[in-house]
XYZ file of C-alpha atoms in Angstrom:
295
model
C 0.000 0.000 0.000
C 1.374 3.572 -0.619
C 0.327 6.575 0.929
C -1.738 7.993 -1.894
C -4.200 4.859 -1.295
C -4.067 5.135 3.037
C -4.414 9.213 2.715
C -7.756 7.963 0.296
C -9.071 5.212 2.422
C -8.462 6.215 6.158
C -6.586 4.126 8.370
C -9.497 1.317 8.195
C -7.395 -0.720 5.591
C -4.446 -0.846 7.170
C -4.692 -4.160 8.727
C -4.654 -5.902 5.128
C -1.529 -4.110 4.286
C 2.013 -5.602 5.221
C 4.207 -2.579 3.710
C 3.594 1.133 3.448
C 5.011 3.074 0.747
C 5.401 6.735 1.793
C 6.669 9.001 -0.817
C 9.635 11.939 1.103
C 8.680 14.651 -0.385
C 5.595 14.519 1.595
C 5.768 17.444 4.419
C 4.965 14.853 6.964
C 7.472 11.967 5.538
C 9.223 11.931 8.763
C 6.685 11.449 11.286
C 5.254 8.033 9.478
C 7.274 5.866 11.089
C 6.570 7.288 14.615
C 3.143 7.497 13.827
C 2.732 3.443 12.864
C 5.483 2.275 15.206
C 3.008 0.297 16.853
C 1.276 -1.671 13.498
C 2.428 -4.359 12.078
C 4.216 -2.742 9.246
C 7.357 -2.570 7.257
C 7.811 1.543 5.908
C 9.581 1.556 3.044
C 10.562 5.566 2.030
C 9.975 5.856 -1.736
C 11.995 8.877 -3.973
C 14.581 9.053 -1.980
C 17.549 10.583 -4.108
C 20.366 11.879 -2.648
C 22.246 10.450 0.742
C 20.689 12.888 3.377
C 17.416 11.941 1.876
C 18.535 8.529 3.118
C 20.510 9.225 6.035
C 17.691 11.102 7.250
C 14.788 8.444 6.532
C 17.002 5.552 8.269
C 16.908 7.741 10.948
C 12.990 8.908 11.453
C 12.666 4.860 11.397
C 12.550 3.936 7.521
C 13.281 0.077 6.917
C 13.461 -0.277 3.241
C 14.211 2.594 0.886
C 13.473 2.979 -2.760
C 15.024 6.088 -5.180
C 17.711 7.553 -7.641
C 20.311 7.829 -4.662
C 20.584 3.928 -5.591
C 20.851 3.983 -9.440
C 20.207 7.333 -10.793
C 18.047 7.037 -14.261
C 20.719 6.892 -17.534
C 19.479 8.316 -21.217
C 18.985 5.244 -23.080
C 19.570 6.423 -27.280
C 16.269 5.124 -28.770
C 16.675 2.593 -31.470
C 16.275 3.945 -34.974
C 12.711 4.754 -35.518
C 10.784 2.094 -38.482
C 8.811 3.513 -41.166
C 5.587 3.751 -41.104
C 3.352 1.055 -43.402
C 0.641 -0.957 -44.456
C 1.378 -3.722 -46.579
C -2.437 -4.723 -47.353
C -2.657 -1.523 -49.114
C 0.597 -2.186 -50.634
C -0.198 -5.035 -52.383
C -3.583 -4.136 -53.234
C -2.189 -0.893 -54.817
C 0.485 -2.949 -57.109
C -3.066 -4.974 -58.076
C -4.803 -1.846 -59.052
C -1.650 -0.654 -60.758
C -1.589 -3.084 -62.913
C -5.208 -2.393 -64.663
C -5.482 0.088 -67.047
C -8.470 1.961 -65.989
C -7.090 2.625 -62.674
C -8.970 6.246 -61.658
C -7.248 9.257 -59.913
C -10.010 9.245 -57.145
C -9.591 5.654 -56.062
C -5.757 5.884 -56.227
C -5.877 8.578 -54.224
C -7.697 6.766 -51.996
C -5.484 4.269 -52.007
C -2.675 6.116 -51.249
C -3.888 8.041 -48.375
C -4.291 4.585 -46.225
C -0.099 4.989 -46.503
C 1.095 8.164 -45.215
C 4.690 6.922 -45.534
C 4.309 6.578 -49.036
C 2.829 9.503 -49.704
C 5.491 11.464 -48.338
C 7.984 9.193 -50.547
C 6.045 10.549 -53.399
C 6.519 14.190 -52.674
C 10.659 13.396 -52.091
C 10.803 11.757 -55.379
C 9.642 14.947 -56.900
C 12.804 16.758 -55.241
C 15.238 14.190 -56.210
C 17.963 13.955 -59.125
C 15.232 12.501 -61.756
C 13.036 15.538 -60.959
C 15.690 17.982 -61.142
C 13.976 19.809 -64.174
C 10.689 20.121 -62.501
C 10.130 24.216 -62.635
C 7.015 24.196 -60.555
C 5.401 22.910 -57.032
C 2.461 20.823 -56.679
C -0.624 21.767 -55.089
C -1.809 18.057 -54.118
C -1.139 13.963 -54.093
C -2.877 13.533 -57.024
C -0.849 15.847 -59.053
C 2.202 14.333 -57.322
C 1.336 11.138 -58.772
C 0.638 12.316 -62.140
C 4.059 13.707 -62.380
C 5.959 11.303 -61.012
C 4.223 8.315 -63.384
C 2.715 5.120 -62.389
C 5.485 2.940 -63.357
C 7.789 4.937 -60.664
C 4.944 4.582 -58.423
C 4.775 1.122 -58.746
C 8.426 0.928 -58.104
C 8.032 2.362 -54.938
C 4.907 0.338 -53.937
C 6.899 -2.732 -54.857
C 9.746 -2.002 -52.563
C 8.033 -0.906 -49.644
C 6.044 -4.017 -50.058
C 9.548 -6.375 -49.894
C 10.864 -4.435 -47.105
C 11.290 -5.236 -43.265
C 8.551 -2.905 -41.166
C 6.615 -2.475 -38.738
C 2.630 -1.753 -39.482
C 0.676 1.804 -39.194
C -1.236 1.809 -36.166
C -4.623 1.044 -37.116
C -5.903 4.293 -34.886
C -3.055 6.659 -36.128
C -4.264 5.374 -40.235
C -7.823 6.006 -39.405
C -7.343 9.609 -37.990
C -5.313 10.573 -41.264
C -8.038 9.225 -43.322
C -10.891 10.626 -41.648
C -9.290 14.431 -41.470
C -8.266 14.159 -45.291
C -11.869 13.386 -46.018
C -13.036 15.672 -43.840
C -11.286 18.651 -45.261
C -12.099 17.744 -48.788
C -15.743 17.582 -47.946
C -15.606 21.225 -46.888
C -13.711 22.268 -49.590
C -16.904 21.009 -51.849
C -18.666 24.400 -50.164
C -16.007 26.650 -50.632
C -15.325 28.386 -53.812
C -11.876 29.247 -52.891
C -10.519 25.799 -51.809
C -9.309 23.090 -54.495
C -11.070 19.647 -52.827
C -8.127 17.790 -53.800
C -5.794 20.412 -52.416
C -7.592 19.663 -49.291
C -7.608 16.435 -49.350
C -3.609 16.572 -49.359
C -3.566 19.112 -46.905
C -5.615 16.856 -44.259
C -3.317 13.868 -45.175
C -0.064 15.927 -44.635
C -0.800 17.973 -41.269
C -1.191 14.519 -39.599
C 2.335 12.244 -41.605
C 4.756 14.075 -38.961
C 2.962 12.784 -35.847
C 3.145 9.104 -37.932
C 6.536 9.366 -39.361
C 7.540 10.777 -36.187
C 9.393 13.742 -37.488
C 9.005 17.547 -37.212
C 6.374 19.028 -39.806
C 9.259 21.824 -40.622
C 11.495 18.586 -41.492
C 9.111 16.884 -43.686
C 7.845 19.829 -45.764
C 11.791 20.784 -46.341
C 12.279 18.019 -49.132
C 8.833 18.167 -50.204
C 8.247 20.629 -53.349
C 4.317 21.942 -52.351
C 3.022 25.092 -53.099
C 3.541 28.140 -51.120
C 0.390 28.201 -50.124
C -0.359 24.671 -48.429
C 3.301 25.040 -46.760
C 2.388 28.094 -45.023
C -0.493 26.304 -43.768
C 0.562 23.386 -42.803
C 3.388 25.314 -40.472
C 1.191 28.496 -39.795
C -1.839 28.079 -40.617
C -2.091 30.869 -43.211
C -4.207 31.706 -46.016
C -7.950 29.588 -46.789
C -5.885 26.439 -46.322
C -4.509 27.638 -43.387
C -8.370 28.806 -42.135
C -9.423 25.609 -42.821
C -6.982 23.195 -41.020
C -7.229 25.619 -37.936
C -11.327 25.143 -38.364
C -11.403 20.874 -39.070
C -8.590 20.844 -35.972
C -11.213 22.787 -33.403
C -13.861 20.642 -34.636
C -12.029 17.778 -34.043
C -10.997 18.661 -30.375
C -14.566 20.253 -29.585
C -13.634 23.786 -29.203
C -15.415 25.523 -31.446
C -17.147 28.684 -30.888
C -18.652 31.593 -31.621
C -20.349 28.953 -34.678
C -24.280 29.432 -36.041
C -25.995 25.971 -35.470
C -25.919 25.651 -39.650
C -22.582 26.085 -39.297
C -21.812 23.589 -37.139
C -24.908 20.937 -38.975
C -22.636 21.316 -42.418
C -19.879 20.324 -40.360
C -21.193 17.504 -38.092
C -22.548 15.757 -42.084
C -19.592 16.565 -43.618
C -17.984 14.627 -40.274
C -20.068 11.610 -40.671
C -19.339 11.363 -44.163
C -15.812 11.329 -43.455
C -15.854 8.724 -40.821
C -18.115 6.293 -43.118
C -15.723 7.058 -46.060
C -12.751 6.270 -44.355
C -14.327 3.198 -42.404
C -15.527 1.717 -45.907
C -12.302 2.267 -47.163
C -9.855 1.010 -44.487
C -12.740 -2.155 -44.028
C -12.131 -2.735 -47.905
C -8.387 -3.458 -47.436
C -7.743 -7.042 -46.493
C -5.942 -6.629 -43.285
C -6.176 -7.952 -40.076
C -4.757 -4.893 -38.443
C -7.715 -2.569 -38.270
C -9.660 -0.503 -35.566
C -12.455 -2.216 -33.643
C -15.316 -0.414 -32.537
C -16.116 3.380 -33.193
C -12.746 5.557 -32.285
C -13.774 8.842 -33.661
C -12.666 11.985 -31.863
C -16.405 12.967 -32.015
């Protein structure tokens, strides 16, 4: 038993407890042991982390004594982060490659089930074979139509051969369900490219995945202006529009007319149900049970 639980419970449970943990940075750490030198217990002083810490608790009547003064904590390197992936959608996407009337919309949705290879996509436009490319892209599925689909099944191929460890299914949902989200509100504005948006939700979510800083990921990436600054600021429509699906999603919106907020809740629901037929369509075992929306 600690002291947290006896402060919670009053001194009625005491008799089922052989040892009391009492933390020393409590005010009153030195009178324990006086004050239950008559139960049958064994006081063991927890946090204790230098020697008068120590010295002193031995002394107020401490038997057993837990804390850094015995191994102080080391910095242990973490091992070299894996990729993120999904192999179902790998291999279904070198499938689909392979047919002829393969459409933009359900590549696209192919692609945003893997963030990780999305954001190869956008580095392959910045590399040597690109060299010549003059202008930035505004979204994945002009990414794609640059780069070819006989690159892009190069890549698919070799992620799908490779050593690593799956998305989480949770993580994979979110990014689906905020690209779909911000492409449905894009359909009501006339100043928002859907597709755009669709890249933009996908993209504001790849550095929490990849686990890498959003500055770090956008530096090899050749995007527009426009969808940089809002990914890292939150400027401009795109940058309105990320700062209004990212309220939504963490229920602080305000000062929002009940229409408002109807178009959004739909527009929601339609993004959950997209993105829950989608990631149910890929033949994987590693997928979200139950209803994990944010909302």
């Amino acid at each position: 038993m600690d002291d947290a639980t006896l402060d919670a419970h009053a001194d009625d449970i005491l008799e089922m407890a052989d040892f009391l943990k009492v933390d020393v940075r409590r005010r009153d750490a030195w009178s324990w042991p006086m004050r239950y030198q008559h139960q049958a217990l064994t006081l063991i002083a927890t946090f204790v982390e230098n020697r008068d810490q120590l010295a002193h608790a031995k002394e107020s009547g401490y038997a057993l004594f837990q804390g850094f003064v015995f191994a102080p904590p080391n910095h242990i390197q973490s091992p070299n982060k894996h990729r993120s992936s999904n192999s179902a959608v790998e291999m279904q996407l070198l499938a689909e490659l392979a047919l002829n009337d393969l459409s933009p919309e359900r590549l696209e949705s192919l692609l945003v089930q893997h963030p990780h290879l999305c954001q190869l996509i956008f580095k392959q436009l910045n590399s040597a074979a690109h060299a010549n490319l003059v202008r930035t892209v505004s979204s994945l599925r002009e990414a794609v139509q640059l780069l070819g689909t006989r690159r892009l099944t190069a890549l698919a191929a070799a992620l799908s051969l490779s050593r690593n460890d799956p998305v989480q299914a949770v993580q994979l949902r979110a990014v689906v369900i905020r690209a779909a989200l911000c492409r449905n509100i894009a359909s009501h504005l006339k100043d928002v490219n859907e597709s755009t948006a669709f890249t933009l939700g996908l993209l504001s979510l790849i550095g929490q995945i990849e686990g890498e800083p959003m500055e770090s990921l956008l530096a090899s990436v050749p995007l527009e202006d426009g969808v940089k600054k809002a990914l890292l600021h939150r400027e401009g429509g795109l940058g309105r529009l990320l700062n209004l699906v990212e309220r939504f999603e963490n229920g602080v919106l305000t000062q929002v007319s009940a229409g408002v907020l109807g178009f959004l809740n739909d527009d929601y629901l339609k993004a959950v149900a997209w993105a829950d037929a989608l990631i149910n369509a890929a033949p994987t075992t590693n997928k979200p049970h139950g209803n994990n929306a944010n909302r």
